[in-house]
């Protein structure tokens, strides 16, 4: 059930979390499926509800950097520096994990991914619950990420008793993940925080994390993720006049040419604003996916700033389609 995130809604959410249930939680990036990170049973429900493979660890959300020691040990200076610059916000840090944290949260890894979200509802929930919340994106594994409460309900249905409605997500793509557990900081997933901003605060370049691993460090690294049910194909160039067909949808960046033949068109940002495009990405894909089209064709966006996160999601969505619909 979707509920307003007022005092009563928050109280009910805390009651459910304490009882070992999972709750849909808005964040500034995407909606999360939250569980008390210190209840292994509740975290197991997150995996079950999402149909998520158990090798795929969860992100732990905390209310402030002061909570880091609840889940991590040997927090390096670089983490403090990045936390001061970018938290609350769309940055996830991978750190050495506290042994007390249930192993299911980190899928048996000795590291934990942690962030402070900036959405006021997420922060209020964390403070009221007074416990770190493990929360992956609130969608079935491999599917489109939810950027509205309705997306969570549509995707996960009755398995989630309560979704707190925090409105549409402001950023719209997941957090940027930086691994600080090794000798050099590494970018594991491009996301809502521009990696150049991170590099300028760190005063060094980020190593690119391994792209696609057999046992991925970040499943956002799997080829074939973030995919709609409708086959999605990437266009090599912006949609041409005369392209398309009635059964096809177009996900355009700035706008579609005048005489195309697409049945439906969604425009990410008429003005070419990458932040607006990121905020609309999953919402537009959810809408096109709901129309039972034969296919979706998608333009890529300029590969700078948030554009890198957008293209990353589109490439993986198209890859999934290629794998499942040869
Ligand atoms: O913006 C976000 O990060 C959203 C909101 C809800 O906070 N969450 C999110 O969670 O995107 P999820 O589960 O869809 O993606 C979490 C990513 C996965 O790719 C996972 O493998 C990676 O974080 N991750 C978690 N723990 C990790 C670890 N110890 N080492 C490396 N990657 C880790
Ligand atoms: Mg996800």
Coordinates of C-alpha atoms and ligand atoms in Angstrom, one line a residue:
X1 CA 0.0 0.0 0.0
X2 CA 1.2 3.5 -0.8
X3 CA 1.0 5.9 2.1
X4 CA 1.9 9.5 2.5
X5 CA 5.2 10.0 4.4
X6 CA 3.6 11.9 7.2
X7 CA 4.1 11.2 10.9
X8 CA 1.7 8.3 11.0
X9 CA 3.2 6.8 7.8
X10 CA 6.7 7.0 9.2
X11 CA 5.6 5.5 12.5
X12 CA 4.0 2.5 10.7
X13 CA 7.1 2.1 8.5
X14 CA 9.3 2.0 11.7
X15 CA 6.9 -0.6 13.3
X16 CA 7.2 -2.8 10.2
X17 CA 11.0 -2.5 10.0
X18 CA 11.4 -3.4 13.7
X19 CA 9.1 -6.4 13.1
X20 CA 11.5 -7.6 10.3
X21 CA 9.4 -6.5 7.3
X22 CA 10.5 -4.6 4.3
X23 CA 9.3 -1.1 3.4
X24 CA 9.4 1.0 0.2
X25 CA 11.5 4.1 0.9
X26 CA 12.0 7.2 -1.3
X27 CA 15.5 8.5 -1.8
X28 CA 16.7 11.3 -4.0
X29 CA 18.1 8.7 -6.5
X30 CA 15.6 5.9 -6.8
X31 CA 13.1 4.2 -4.4
X32 CA 14.7 1.6 -2.2
X33 CA 13.4 -1.5 -0.6
X34 CA 14.5 -1.1 3.0
X35 CA 15.1 -3.6 5.8
X36 CA 16.8 -3.3 9.2
X37 CA 20.5 -4.0 8.2
X38 CA 21.0 -5.8 11.6
X39 CA 18.2 -8.3 11.1
X40 CA 19.4 -11.0 8.8
X41 CA 15.9 -12.4 8.3
X42 CA 14.6 -9.0 7.1
X43 CA 17.5 -8.7 4.7
X44 CA 16.7 -12.2 3.4
X45 CA 13.2 -10.9 2.6
X46 CA 14.7 -8.1 0.5
X47 CA 16.4 -10.8 -1.7
X48 CA 13.3 -12.9 -1.9
X49 CA 11.0 -10.0 -2.8
X50 CA 13.4 -8.7 -5.5
X51 CA 14.2 -12.2 -6.7
X52 CA 17.8 -11.0 -6.3
X53 CA 20.7 -13.4 -6.5
X54 CA 22.4 -13.8 -3.2
X55 CA 25.8 -12.9 -4.7
X56 CA 24.6 -9.3 -5.0
X57 CA 25.2 -7.3 -1.9
X58 CA 22.9 -4.5 -0.6
X59 CA 23.7 -0.8 0.0
X60 CA 23.4 0.2 3.6
X61 CA 21.9 3.7 4.3
X62 CA 22.8 5.7 7.4
X63 CA 21.5 9.0 8.7
X64 CA 24.9 10.7 9.0
X65 CA 28.6 10.1 8.6
X66 CA 28.7 9.7 12.4
X67 CA 26.9 6.3 11.9
X68 CA 29.7 5.0 9.7
X69 CA 31.3 3.1 12.6
X70 CA 28.0 1.2 13.1
X71 CA 28.7 -0.7 9.9
X72 CA 32.3 -0.1 8.8
X73 CA 35.8 -0.3 10.3
X74 CA 39.1 1.3 9.5
X75 CA 37.3 4.2 7.8
X76 CA 40.0 5.9 5.7
X77 CA 40.6 9.7 5.5
X78 CA 39.4 9.7 1.9
X79 CA 36.0 8.5 3.1
X80 CA 35.8 11.3 5.6
X81 CA 36.7 13.8 3.0
X82 CA 34.2 12.5 0.5
X83 CA 31.5 12.3 3.2
X84 CA 32.0 15.9 4.2
X85 CA 31.8 17.1 0.6
X86 CA 29.0 15.0 -0.8
X87 CA 26.8 13.5 2.0
X88 CA 23.9 13.6 2.3
X89 CA 23.8 12.7 -1.4
X90 CA 24.1 10.2 -4.3
X91 CA 27.5 8.8 -3.4
X92 CA 28.0 5.3 -2.0
X93 CA 31.3 4.3 -0.5
X94 CA 32.6 0.7 -0.2
X95 CA 34.5 0.3 3.1
X96 CA 35.8 -2.6 5.3
X97 CA 32.7 -4.0 7.0
X98 CA 32.0 -4.4 10.7
X99 CA 32.0 -8.1 11.5
X100 CA 28.7 -7.7 13.4
X101 CA 26.8 -6.7 10.3
X102 CA 25.0 -9.8 9.0
X103 CA 26.8 -11.5 6.2
X104 CA 23.7 -11.6 4.0
X105 CA 23.8 -7.8 3.7
X106 CA 27.2 -7.9 2.0
X107 CA 26.8 -11.2 0.3
X108 CA 29.7 -12.6 2.3
X109 CA 32.1 -9.9 1.2
X110 CA 34.3 -8.3 3.8
X111 CA 33.3 -4.9 2.6
X112 CA 30.1 -2.9 2.9
X113 CA 28.6 -0.3 0.6
X114 CA 27.2 2.7 2.6
X115 CA 25.6 6.1 1.9
X116 CA 23.7 8.9 3.5
X117 CA 20.7 9.7 1.3
X118 CA 19.5 13.3 1.1
X119 CA 15.8 12.7 0.7
X120 CA 14.1 14.1 3.9
X121 CA 11.8 11.1 4.2
X122 CA 14.7 8.6 4.1
X123 CA 16.5 10.7 6.7
X124 CA 13.5 10.9 8.9
X125 CA 12.9 7.2 8.6
X126 CA 16.6 6.4 9.5
X127 CA 16.5 8.7 12.5
X128 CA 13.2 7.3 13.8
X129 CA 14.2 3.7 13.3
X130 CA 17.7 4.5 14.7
X131 CA 19.2 1.6 12.7
X132 CA 21.1 1.4 9.4
X133 CA 18.8 0.4 6.6
X134 CA 19.9 -2.0 3.9
X135 CA 18.1 -1.0 0.7
X136 CA 18.6 -1.9 -2.9
X137 CA 16.5 -0.3 -5.6
X138 CA 12.9 -1.4 -5.1
X139 CA 12.4 -3.3 -8.4
X140 CA 12.6 -6.9 -9.4
X141 CA 16.2 -7.9 -10.1
X142 CA 17.4 -6.7 -13.5
X143 CA 14.4 -4.5 -14.1
X144 CA 13.7 -0.8 -14.4
X145 CA 14.5 1.2 -11.3
X146 CA 11.6 2.9 -9.6
X147 CA 11.5 6.7 -9.4
X148 CA 7.9 7.0 -8.1
X149 CA 6.0 5.2 -5.4
X150 CA 3.7 3.8 -8.0
X151 CA 6.6 2.1 -9.8
X152 CA 7.4 0.2 -6.6
X153 CA 3.8 -1.0 -6.3
X154 CA 3.5 -1.9 -9.9
X155 CA 6.8 -3.9 -9.9
X156 CA 6.7 -5.6 -6.5
X157 CA 2.9 -5.7 -5.8
X158 CA 1.6 -7.1 -2.6
X159 CA 5.0 -8.4 -1.4
X160 CA 5.6 -4.9 -0.1
X161 CA 3.1 -4.0 2.6
X162 CA 4.0 -0.3 2.7
X163 CA 5.6 2.1 0.3
X164 CA 6.2 5.6 1.7
X165 CA 5.3 8.2 -1.0
X166 CA 8.1 10.8 -1.2
X167 CA 7.1 12.1 -4.7
X168 CA 9.2 11.6 -7.8
X169 CA 12.9 11.1 -7.2
X170 CA 14.9 14.3 -7.8
X171 CA 18.0 12.7 -9.3
X172 CA 16.5 9.6 -11.0
X173 CA 19.6 7.4 -11.4
X174 CA 21.3 5.4 -8.7
X175 CA 24.2 6.7 -6.6
X176 CA 27.8 6.7 -7.8
X177 CA 29.7 3.9 -6.2
X178 CA 33.3 4.4 -5.2
X179 CA 35.4 1.6 -3.7
X180 CA 37.7 2.8 -0.9
X181 CA 38.5 -0.6 0.5
X182 CA 41.6 -1.2 -1.7
X183 CA 44.9 0.6 -2.1
X184 CA 43.5 3.0 -4.8
X185 CA 40.0 4.5 -5.0
X186 CA 38.0 2.9 -7.8
X187 CA 34.7 3.8 -9.6
X188 CA 32.4 0.8 -9.5
X189 CA 29.3 2.4 -10.9
X190 CA 28.7 5.8 -12.6
X191 CA 25.7 7.5 -11.0
X192 CA 24.0 10.6 -9.7
X193 CA 27.2 12.3 -8.6
X194 CA 29.6 13.2 -11.4
X195 CA 32.8 11.3 -11.0
X196 CA 34.8 14.4 -11.9
X197 CA 33.5 16.2 -8.8
X198 CA 34.7 13.2 -6.8
X199 CA 38.1 13.3 -8.4
X200 CA 38.5 17.0 -7.8
X201 CA 37.8 16.6 -4.1
X202 CA 40.1 13.6 -3.8
X203 CA 42.8 15.3 -5.8
X204 CA 43.4 12.2 -7.8
X205 CA 41.8 10.2 -10.6
X206 CA 39.6 7.3 -9.9
X207 CA 40.6 3.9 -11.2
X208 CA 37.9 2.3 -13.3
X209 CA 36.5 -0.6 -11.4
X210 CA 36.3 -3.9 -13.2
X211 CA 33.7 -3.6 -16.0
X212 CA 31.9 -6.9 -16.1
X213 CA 33.0 -9.6 -13.8
X214 CA 31.8 -13.1 -13.5
X215 CA 31.0 -12.5 -9.9
X216 CA 30.4 -8.8 -10.1
X217 CA 31.3 -6.5 -7.4
X218 CA 28.4 -4.3 -8.2
X219 CA 25.6 -5.9 -10.1
X220 CA 25.0 -2.6 -11.7
X221 CA 28.1 -3.9 -13.4
X222 CA 26.3 -6.9 -15.0
X223 CA 25.7 -6.5 -18.7
X224 CA 21.9 -6.8 -18.8
X225 CA 20.4 -4.8 -16.0
X226 CA 18.0 -1.9 -15.6
X227 CA 15.9 -3.4 -18.5
X228 CA 12.3 -2.9 -19.5
X229 CA 10.2 -5.9 -20.4
X230 CA 9.9 -4.5 -24.0
X231 CA 13.0 -5.1 -26.1
X232 CA 15.2 -2.0 -26.2
X233 CA 17.6 -1.1 -28.9
X234 CA 20.2 1.7 -28.9
X235 CA 20.3 3.9 -31.9
X236 CA 23.8 4.7 -33.2
X237 CA 22.7 8.2 -34.0
X238 CA 19.7 10.5 -33.2
X239 CA 16.5 9.2 -34.7
X240 CA 16.2 10.3 -38.3
X241 CA 13.3 11.9 -40.1
X242 CA 11.3 8.9 -41.5
X243 CA 12.6 6.5 -38.9
X244 CA 10.4 4.4 -36.6
X245 CA 7.2 2.4 -37.0
X246 CA 3.8 2.6 -35.3
X247 CA 4.6 -0.4 -33.1
X248 CA 7.9 1.2 -31.9
X249 CA 8.5 3.8 -29.1
X250 CA 11.3 6.3 -29.2
X251 CA 13.2 7.5 -26.1
X252 CA 14.7 10.7 -27.5
X253 CA 17.2 12.9 -25.8
X254 CA 16.3 16.4 -26.9
X255 CA 13.5 15.9 -29.4
X256 CA 12.3 13.9 -32.3
X257 CA 12.5 15.0 -35.9
X258 CA 9.2 16.2 -37.4
X259 CA 8.2 13.3 -39.6
X260 CA 9.2 10.1 -37.8
X261 CA 6.8 7.2 -37.7
X262 CA 7.1 6.1 -34.0
X263 CA 3.9 5.2 -32.2
X264 CA 5.1 7.0 -29.0
X265 CA 7.9 9.4 -28.2
X266 CA 9.3 10.3 -24.8
X267 CA 11.7 13.3 -24.7
X268 CA 14.3 13.3 -21.8
X269 CA 15.0 17.0 -22.0
X270 CA 14.0 19.4 -24.7
X271 CA 16.7 21.8 -23.6
X272 CA 19.4 19.1 -23.5
X273 CA 19.8 19.3 -19.7
X274 CA 21.5 16.1 -18.5
X275 CA 20.2 16.5 -14.9
X276 CA 16.6 16.7 -16.2
X277 CA 17.3 13.8 -18.5
X278 CA 18.5 11.6 -15.6
X279 CA 15.6 12.5 -13.5
X280 CA 13.2 11.5 -16.3
X281 CA 15.0 8.4 -17.6
X282 CA 13.3 5.6 -15.7
X283 CA 10.0 7.4 -15.6
X284 CA 10.0 7.6 -19.4
X285 CA 11.1 4.0 -19.7
X286 CA 8.3 2.9 -17.3
X287 CA 5.8 4.7 -19.4
X288 CA 7.0 3.3 -22.8
X289 CA 7.2 -0.1 -21.2
X290 CA 3.6 0.1 -20.1
X291 CA 2.3 0.5 -23.7
X292 CA 3.0 -3.0 -24.9
X293 CA 5.0 -1.8 -27.9
X294 CA 6.9 -4.2 -30.1
X295 CA 10.1 -2.4 -29.2
X296 CA 11.7 0.7 -27.8
X297 CA 14.5 2.6 -29.6
X298 CA 16.7 4.8 -27.5
X299 CA 19.1 7.6 -28.3
X300 CA 22.2 7.9 -26.2
X301 CA 23.1 11.2 -24.6
X302 CA 26.3 13.2 -24.5
X303 CA 28.8 11.2 -22.5
X304 CA 29.7 13.8 -19.9
X305 CA 28.6 14.4 -16.3
X306 CA 25.3 12.7 -15.6
X307 CA 25.2 11.6 -19.2
X308 CA 27.7 8.8 -18.4
X309 CA 25.3 7.3 -15.8
X310 CA 22.4 7.6 -18.3
X311 CA 24.3 5.9 -21.1
X312 CA 25.5 3.2 -18.7
X313 CA 21.9 2.3 -17.8
X314 CA 20.8 2.4 -21.5
X315 CA 23.6 0.2 -22.7
X316 CA 22.9 -2.4 -20.0
X317 CA 19.1 -2.3 -20.7
X318 CA 19.8 -2.9 -24.4
X319 CA 22.3 -5.7 -23.5
X320 CA 19.6 -7.5 -21.5
X321 CA 17.3 -7.3 -24.4
X322 CA 19.9 -8.7 -26.7
X323 CA 20.6 -11.6 -24.3
X324 CA 16.9 -12.5 -23.7
X325 CA 15.5 -11.8 -27.1
X326 CA 18.1 -13.0 -29.5
Ligands
LIG1 O1 21.0 5.2 -5.3 C1 21.2 4.0 -4.9 O2 22.4 3.6 -4.7 C2 20.0 3.2 -4.6 C3 19.2 3.8 -3.5 C4 18.0 3.0 -3.0 O3 20.1 4.1 -2.4 N1 20.3 1.9 -4.3 C5 20.8 1.0 -5.3 O4 20.9 -0.3 -4.8 O5 21.0 1.3 -6.4 P1 21.1 -1.6 -5.8 O6 21.1 -2.8 -4.9 O7 20.2 -1.5 -6.9 O8 22.6 -1.4 -6.3 C6 23.6 -1.5 -5.3 C7 24.9 -1.7 -5.8 C8 24.9 -3.1 -6.4 O9 25.5 -3.0 -7.7 C9 25.8 -3.8 -5.5 O10 26.6 -4.9 -6.0 C10 26.7 -2.7 -5.0 O11 25.9 -1.7 -4.8 N2 27.4 -3.1 -3.8 C11 26.8 -3.3 -2.6 N3 27.7 -3.7 -1.7 C12 28.9 -3.8 -2.3 C13 30.2 -4.1 -1.9 N4 30.5 -4.5 -0.7 N5 31.2 -4.0 -2.8 C14 30.9 -3.6 -4.1 N6 29.7 -3.3 -4.5 C15 28.7 -3.4 -3.7
LIG2 MG1 19.2 -1.8 -8.7

